[in-house]
Every structure is written in C-alpha cells, then in structure tokens.
Amino acid sequence: MAIRPILTAPDPRLKAVSTPVESVDAGTRKLIDDMVDSMYAADGIGLAAVQIGVAQRVIVMDLDQRDGKKNPRHFINPVITWRSEELATFEEGCLSVPEIWDEVERAARIKASYLDREGARHELEADGLLATCLQHEMDHLEGVLFIDHLSKLKRSMALKKLQKAKRLKETG
Ligand code: K1U
Ligand code: ZN
C-alpha cells in the first residue's frame, strides 16, 4: 500500500473523463488500497482515482471516521440510476481544491449501482452526506470539480487563491 500525491486544481489531469474498469482484478484492488491510504493521510472522507492521476472510474469513501475507527467503502464503475427532484445544500470541500469550502446544491436523494472490490454488483439508496459525497466524487469521474458549480466570480476567486498558495509553496 502507498500514499500517493493528490493533484490540485488547476492541474489539467483533473479534467479527464475517467474510463470504466473493464475487469476488477488485483491491480484494481491495489489501486483501491493506495486510494484509501492516500485519503486517510490527507484527512479526507472521499477520493476519486483521477485525483491521484489514475483516470479510472473508482471511488473510495469513509464517512464513519470516529475514534480512529475505519470503515472504508469502495465504488467501482458507479452509476446514478435515480435522483430526487428535491435538492439539498451542503458545504463542500475537496482535497484537490485545498482550503476552499462553499455551499453546493445537489439532489437530496439518489439511487446508485456499483461494483465492489470483488466485482459483485450492489445497489444503494443514499441521502445526507453519503448522497452529497457520492455526487461530488462522481463529478470527479467526469472531470468536474465542486467549484464548477459555483458562480463564475466565486470560481475565479477560488482558483486565484489556489494559484497564490501554490506560488508561495514553490518560492517558500
Ligand atoms: O473529493 C475529495 O477531495 C474528498 C472530499 C469529499 C467531500 C467533502 C465534503 C463534501 C463533499 C465531498 C473531502 O474529503 S474534503 C475534506 C473533508 O471533508 C474534511 C477534512 C478535514 C476534516 C473534516 C472534513
Ligand atoms: Zn473532490
């Protein structure tokens, strides 16, 4: 297992549309293990493979991190099969857009289908943080960041803040 660096905006690799996993194999499980390690190391609650530069339709998530307990979930080739008309607003962050948090409106409830790390198909119904986080991570699979849901002004302010932080990091 390995901690892999997480790409940050405006890295063009974050704009890639991820391709489906053709067969769930040992390579997929190694990718998942690396993603889980990288997510925990960065204090995240979710991660899409494209955020570590692998444009495959794989997501990991752990929304139950309490008292050091770990309960990682894995979603391979996830598809949203139903979205509620009702919307919900959550304050979102992103490991690829560090230190920026803002409210995003998304479907309040969704149904999704996905494969687990053994290749078995599952269906789930989600609301609350799970619905928000799944929609956020599935946006990554299409090359979309949560700041793309903000107004043009807010997005350009966020990108300027990121670029300034990157410059400061490079020059020390
Ligand atoms: O996609 C990502 O980069 C993961 C992202 C998931 C997410 C968070 C909130 C709403 C929607 C999606 C994160 O994990 S951001 C980091 C984070 O949530 C967090 C960090 C430190 C303390 C508490 C939360
Ligand atoms: Zn994100």
Tab-separated table of C-alpha atoms in Angstrom, residues 29-168:
chain	number	residue	atom	x	y	z
A	29	ARG	CA	-7.570	-3.784	-5.532
A	30	LYS	CA	-4.019	-2.328	-5.258
A	31	LEU	CA	-5.329	0.972	-6.683
A	32	ILE	CA	-8.163	0.929	-4.096
A	33	ASP	CA	-5.725	0.216	-1.225
A	34	ASP	CA	-3.476	3.107	-2.332
A	35	MET	CA	-6.510	5.401	-2.625
A	36	VAL	CA	-7.735	4.500	0.876
A	37	ASP	CA	-4.252	5.162	2.342
A	38	SER	CA	-3.999	8.454	0.432
A	39	MET	CA	-7.486	9.553	1.567
A	40	TYR	CA	-6.735	8.878	5.254
A	41	ALA	CA	-3.289	10.529	5.015
A	42	ALA	CA	-4.939	13.685	3.616
A	43	ASP	CA	-7.763	13.665	6.240
A	44	GLY	CA	-10.407	13.235	3.539
A	45	ILE	CA	-13.757	11.489	3.612
A	46	GLY	CA	-13.680	10.547	-0.083
A	47	LEU	CA	-11.351	10.267	-3.079
A	48	ALA	CA	-11.707	9.547	-6.798
A	49	ALA	CA	-8.875	7.737	-8.629
A	50	VAL	CA	-8.389	10.664	-11.011
A	51	GLN	CA	-7.296	12.772	-8.004
A	52	ILE	CA	-4.149	10.607	-7.807
A	53	GLY	CA	-3.725	10.758	-11.590
A	54	VAL	CA	-5.443	7.448	-12.495
A	55	ALA	CA	-8.414	8.202	-14.774
A	56	GLN	CA	-10.445	5.073	-13.935
A	57	ARG	CA	-13.983	5.021	-12.533
A	58	VAL	CA	-13.052	4.139	-8.941
A	59	ILE	CA	-14.108	5.963	-5.744
A	60	VAL	CA	-13.314	5.331	-2.073
A	61	MET	CA	-15.086	6.872	0.899
A	62	ASP	CA	-15.216	6.668	4.692
A	63	LEU	CA	-17.926	8.733	6.340
A	64	ASP	CA	-17.684	6.917	9.688
A	65	GLN	CA	-14.226	8.037	10.842
A	66	ARG	CA	-14.738	8.388	14.562
A	67	ASP	CA	-12.408	7.468	17.462
A	68	GLY	CA	-9.794	6.252	14.964
A	69	LYS	CA	-12.193	3.604	13.607
A	70	LYS	CA	-12.007	2.934	9.878
A	71	ASN	CA	-14.812	1.740	7.632
A	72	PRO	CA	-13.708	2.368	4.026
A	73	ARG	CA	-16.210	1.828	1.205
A	74	HIS	CA	-15.303	1.217	-2.435
A	75	PHE	CA	-17.309	2.018	-5.558
A	76	ILE	CA	-16.182	0.745	-8.956
A	77	ASN	CA	-17.975	1.921	-12.146
A	78	PRO	CA	-20.698	3.685	-10.113
A	79	VAL	CA	-23.815	4.852	-11.950
A	80	ILE	CA	-26.556	7.092	-10.547
A	81	THR	CA	-29.813	5.397	-11.566
A	82	TRP	CA	-32.225	7.874	-9.925
A	83	ARG	CA	-32.081	11.409	-8.466
A	84	SER	CA	-34.780	13.056	-6.357
A	85	GLU	CA	-36.244	16.295	-7.653
A	86	GLU	CA	-35.805	17.637	-4.149
A	87	LEU	CA	-32.438	19.376	-3.701
A	88	ALA	CA	-30.200	19.709	-0.632
A	89	THR	CA	-27.414	22.184	0.064
A	90	PHE	CA	-24.182	21.115	1.793
A	91	GLU	CA	-20.946	22.939	2.444
A	92	GLU	CA	-18.346	21.041	0.390
A	93	GLY	CA	-14.573	20.848	0.372
A	94	CYS	CA	-12.198	18.940	-1.886
A	95	LEU	CA	-8.681	17.591	-1.391
A	96	SER	CA	-7.921	18.853	-4.931
A	97	VAL	CA	-9.140	22.368	-4.051
A	98	PRO	CA	-7.474	22.796	-0.657
A	99	GLU	CA	-8.758	25.313	1.881
A	100	ILE	CA	-11.828	26.303	-0.154
A	101	TRP	CA	-15.265	25.447	1.226
A	102	ASP	CA	-18.587	26.536	-0.252
A	103	GLU	CA	-22.219	25.533	-0.477
A	104	VAL	CA	-23.330	23.333	-3.390
A	105	GLU	CA	-26.889	22.302	-4.227
A	106	ARG	CA	-27.391	18.707	-5.392
A	107	ALA	CA	-30.124	16.037	-5.451
A	108	ALA	CA	-31.187	15.308	-1.859
A	109	ARG	CA	-31.532	11.557	-2.506
A	110	ILE	CA	-30.080	9.234	-5.113
A	111	LYS	CA	-30.043	5.576	-6.104
A	112	ALA	CA	-26.780	4.188	-7.437
A	113	SER	CA	-25.387	0.957	-8.786
A	114	TYR	CA	-21.721	-0.041	-8.484
A	115	LEU	CA	-19.262	-2.948	-8.235
A	116	ASP	CA	-17.362	-3.816	-5.044
A	117	ARG	CA	-13.683	-4.829	-4.862
A	118	GLU	CA	-14.598	-8.438	-5.693
A	119	GLY	CA	-16.566	-7.358	-8.775
A	120	ALA	CA	-20.018	-8.013	-7.246
A	121	ARG	CA	-22.827	-5.600	-8.196
A	122	HIS	CA	-24.661	-3.613	-5.498
A	123	GLU	CA	-27.487	-1.072	-5.454
A	124	LEU	CA	-27.819	1.610	-2.790
A	125	GLU	CA	-30.156	4.401	-1.830
A	126	ALA	CA	-28.481	7.410	-0.242
A	127	ASP	CA	-29.346	10.709	1.383
A	128	GLY	CA	-27.474	13.216	3.547
A	129	LEU	CA	-23.673	13.267	3.436
A	130	LEU	CA	-23.462	9.936	1.538
A	131	ALA	CA	-25.614	11.312	-1.316
A	132	THR	CA	-23.603	14.550	-1.388
A	133	CYS	CA	-20.219	12.837	-1.256
A	134	LEU	CA	-21.151	10.267	-3.932
A	135	GLN	CA	-22.348	13.006	-6.297
A	136	HIS	CA	-19.192	15.057	-5.571
A	137	GLU	CA	-16.919	12.051	-6.262
A	138	MET	CA	-18.884	11.039	-9.371
A	139	ASP	CA	-18.425	14.569	-10.699
A	140	HIS	CA	-14.649	13.934	-10.454
A	141	LEU	CA	-15.132	10.950	-12.824
A	142	GLU	CA	-16.493	13.437	-15.402
A	143	GLY	CA	-13.684	15.958	-14.819
A	144	VAL	CA	-15.938	18.278	-12.812
A	145	LEU	CA	-14.864	19.981	-9.543
A	146	PHE	CA	-17.267	21.344	-6.926
A	147	ILE	CA	-16.077	24.871	-7.733
A	148	ASP	CA	-17.508	24.352	-11.247
A	149	HIS	CA	-20.946	24.518	-9.560
A	150	LEU	CA	-20.191	27.984	-8.102
A	151	SER	CA	-20.703	31.354	-9.759
A	152	LYS	CA	-18.016	32.486	-12.230
A	153	LEU	CA	-16.836	35.088	-9.710
A	154	LYS	CA	-16.546	32.625	-6.801
A	155	ARG	CA	-14.765	30.070	-9.041
A	156	SER	CA	-12.200	32.558	-10.288
A	157	MET	CA	-11.596	33.803	-6.712
A	158	ALA	CA	-11.061	30.183	-5.585
A	159	LEU	CA	-8.629	29.484	-8.458
A	160	LYS	CA	-6.683	32.689	-7.728
A	161	LYS	CA	-6.386	31.691	-4.050
A	162	LEU	CA	-5.123	28.233	-5.085
A	163	GLN	CA	-2.583	29.626	-7.543
A	164	LYS	CA	-1.291	32.073	-4.907
A	165	ALA	CA	-0.928	29.254	-2.362
A	166	LYS	CA	0.931	27.134	-4.985
A	167	ARG	CA	3.300	30.043	-5.786
A	168	LEU	CA	4.013	30.620	-2.084
